[in-house]
Amino acid sequence: MNMERLKQLPEFIRFVIVGTIATALHYGLYFVLQQVINVNVAYSIGYIVSFIANFYLTAFFTFRKQPSWKKAIGFGGAHLVNYLLHMGLLNLFLWAGLSKALAPIPVFAIAIPVNFLLVRFVFKYKGR
């Protein structure tokens, strides 16, 4: 492992911690709400609440940057792409027969790495 990659390891670990918190929040809200409202609405509400928590945790904890409107817009853009990916995959897995309770699991497995790359770009390279 080269030194540059080794320097990025703590940042990646912090990203995983924040991602775990945001994913647990998202899934927890979704799991409760999908029992009483439309699955897409429940998923969206969970996504929005976790998005807000994720933005502040990502700024302060993961990348140790001050949040700004510029970063919020970039983060929002990255998450808009990610949200569309989430919704497409969720409905694909539901269509394929996965239960409402389990369908988000493979969605997270696919969308979270994509999200890392998008968010890292916003916080590390936007404005350079």
Short mmCIF file of C-alpha atoms in Angstrom, two decimals:
data_model
loop_
_atom_site.label_atom_id
_atom_site.label_comp_id
_atom_site.label_asym_id
_atom_site.label_seq_id
_atom_site.Cartn_x
_atom_site.Cartn_y
_atom_site.Cartn_z
CA MET A 1 0.00 0.00 0.00
CA ASN A 2 1.52 3.35 -0.98
CA MET A 3 1.70 6.30 1.42
CA GLU A 4 -1.02 8.32 -0.34
CA ARG A 5 -3.53 5.50 0.07
CA LEU A 6 -2.47 5.00 3.67
CA LYS A 7 -3.16 8.69 4.38
CA GLN A 8 -6.70 8.26 3.01
CA LEU A 9 -7.51 5.31 5.29
CA PRO A 10 -8.71 7.35 8.32
CA GLU A 11 -10.96 9.39 6.02
CA PHE A 12 -12.42 6.21 4.54
CA ILE A 13 -12.99 4.76 8.03
CA ARG A 14 -14.80 7.97 9.06
CA PHE A 15 -16.86 7.74 5.86
CA VAL A 16 -17.85 4.17 6.75
CA ILE A 17 -18.89 5.25 10.25
CA VAL A 18 -21.01 8.14 8.94
CA GLY A 19 -22.41 5.92 6.20
CA THR A 20 -23.37 3.28 8.73
CA ILE A 21 -25.18 5.84 10.88
CA ALA A 22 -26.96 7.37 7.87
CA THR A 23 -27.88 3.96 6.46
CA ALA A 24 -29.22 2.75 9.82
CA LEU A 25 -31.28 5.92 10.16
CA HIS A 26 -32.57 5.58 6.59
CA TYR A 27 -33.41 1.90 6.91
CA GLY A 28 -34.93 2.28 10.39
CA LEU A 29 -37.31 5.00 9.24
CA TYR A 30 -38.11 3.10 6.05
CA PHE A 31 -38.76 -0.15 7.92
CA VAL A 32 -41.24 1.47 10.30
CA LEU A 33 -42.95 3.69 7.72
CA GLN A 34 -43.30 1.08 4.94
CA GLN A 35 -45.68 -0.80 7.17
CA VAL A 36 -48.18 2.08 7.13
CA ILE A 37 -47.50 4.11 3.97
CA ASN A 38 -46.42 3.56 0.36
CA VAL A 39 -43.00 1.94 0.12
CA ASN A 40 -41.58 4.65 -2.19
CA VAL A 41 -42.81 7.43 0.10
CA ALA A 42 -41.39 5.64 3.15
CA TYR A 43 -38.05 5.15 1.40
CA SER A 44 -37.96 8.80 0.34
CA ILE A 45 -38.70 10.09 3.84
CA GLY A 46 -35.94 7.90 5.26
CA TYR A 47 -33.58 9.12 2.55
CA ILE A 48 -34.30 12.81 3.20
CA VAL A 49 -33.84 12.55 6.98
CA SER A 50 -30.63 10.55 6.59
CA PHE A 51 -29.44 13.01 3.90
CA ILE A 52 -29.59 15.93 6.35
CA ALA A 53 -27.76 14.03 9.08
CA ASN A 54 -25.28 12.68 6.53
CA PHE A 55 -24.42 16.15 5.18
CA TYR A 56 -23.43 17.56 8.54
CA LEU A 57 -21.63 14.42 9.70
CA THR A 58 -19.79 14.18 6.38
CA ALA A 59 -18.69 17.80 6.49
CA PHE A 60 -17.62 17.98 10.14
CA PHE A 61 -16.50 14.41 10.85
CA THR A 62 -15.55 12.65 7.61
CA PHE A 63 -13.79 15.39 5.65
CA ARG A 64 -13.28 17.89 8.51
CA LYS A 65 -14.61 20.80 6.45
CA GLN A 66 -17.02 23.56 7.29
CA PRO A 67 -20.40 23.11 5.61
CA SER A 68 -21.21 25.79 3.06
CA TRP A 69 -23.98 26.49 0.60
CA LYS A 70 -21.62 25.54 -2.24
CA LYS A 71 -20.88 22.19 -0.60
CA ALA A 72 -24.57 21.73 0.26
CA ILE A 73 -25.52 22.22 -3.39
CA GLY A 74 -22.78 19.84 -4.55
CA PHE A 75 -23.73 17.32 -1.87
CA GLY A 76 -27.39 17.69 -2.87
CA GLY A 77 -26.50 17.12 -6.52
CA ALA A 78 -24.48 14.03 -5.68
CA HIS A 79 -27.34 12.75 -3.56
CA LEU A 80 -29.92 13.51 -6.23
CA VAL A 81 -28.02 11.14 -8.54
CA ASN A 82 -27.70 8.67 -5.68
CA TYR A 83 -31.41 9.00 -4.76
CA LEU A 84 -32.43 8.21 -8.34
CA LEU A 85 -30.12 5.19 -8.28
CA HIS A 86 -31.64 4.10 -4.94
CA MET A 87 -35.23 4.43 -6.18
CA GLY A 88 -34.53 2.62 -9.45
CA LEU A 89 -32.76 -0.24 -7.68
CA LEU A 90 -35.38 -0.46 -4.91
CA ASN A 91 -38.18 -0.83 -7.43
CA LEU A 92 -36.12 -3.28 -9.50
CA PHE A 93 -35.55 -5.51 -6.45
CA LEU A 94 -39.21 -5.23 -5.41
CA TRP A 95 -40.23 -6.15 -8.97
CA ALA A 96 -37.81 -9.11 -8.83
CA GLY A 97 -39.68 -10.42 -5.81
CA LEU A 98 -37.64 -9.33 -2.79
CA SER A 99 -39.74 -8.45 0.23
CA LYS A 100 -40.25 -4.81 1.17
CA ALA A 101 -38.18 -5.40 4.29
CA LEU A 102 -35.19 -6.90 2.43
CA ALA A 103 -35.19 -4.98 -0.86
CA PRO A 104 -33.12 -2.04 0.50
CA ILE A 105 -30.21 -4.29 1.50
CA PRO A 106 -28.83 -4.91 -2.03
CA VAL A 107 -29.68 -1.29 -2.90
CA PHE A 108 -27.36 -0.10 -0.14
CA ALA A 109 -24.64 -2.53 -1.26
CA ILE A 110 -24.66 -1.04 -4.75
CA ALA A 111 -25.43 2.63 -4.09
CA ILE A 112 -23.17 3.33 -1.10
CA PRO A 113 -19.85 2.90 -2.98
CA VAL A 114 -21.18 5.11 -5.78
CA ASN A 115 -22.20 7.70 -3.20
CA PHE A 116 -18.73 7.68 -1.62
CA LEU A 117 -17.13 8.59 -4.94
CA LEU A 118 -19.65 11.35 -5.65
CA VAL A 119 -19.48 12.89 -2.17
CA ARG A 120 -15.71 12.65 -2.00
CA PHE A 121 -15.53 14.57 -5.26
CA VAL A 122 -17.77 17.32 -3.86
CA PHE A 123 -15.79 17.75 -0.64
CA LYS A 124 -12.30 17.19 -2.02
CA TYR A 125 -12.22 18.47 -5.59
CA LYS A 126 -15.06 20.94 -6.08
CA GLY A 127 -13.61 24.43 -6.15
CA ARG A 128 -9.99 23.40 -6.62
#
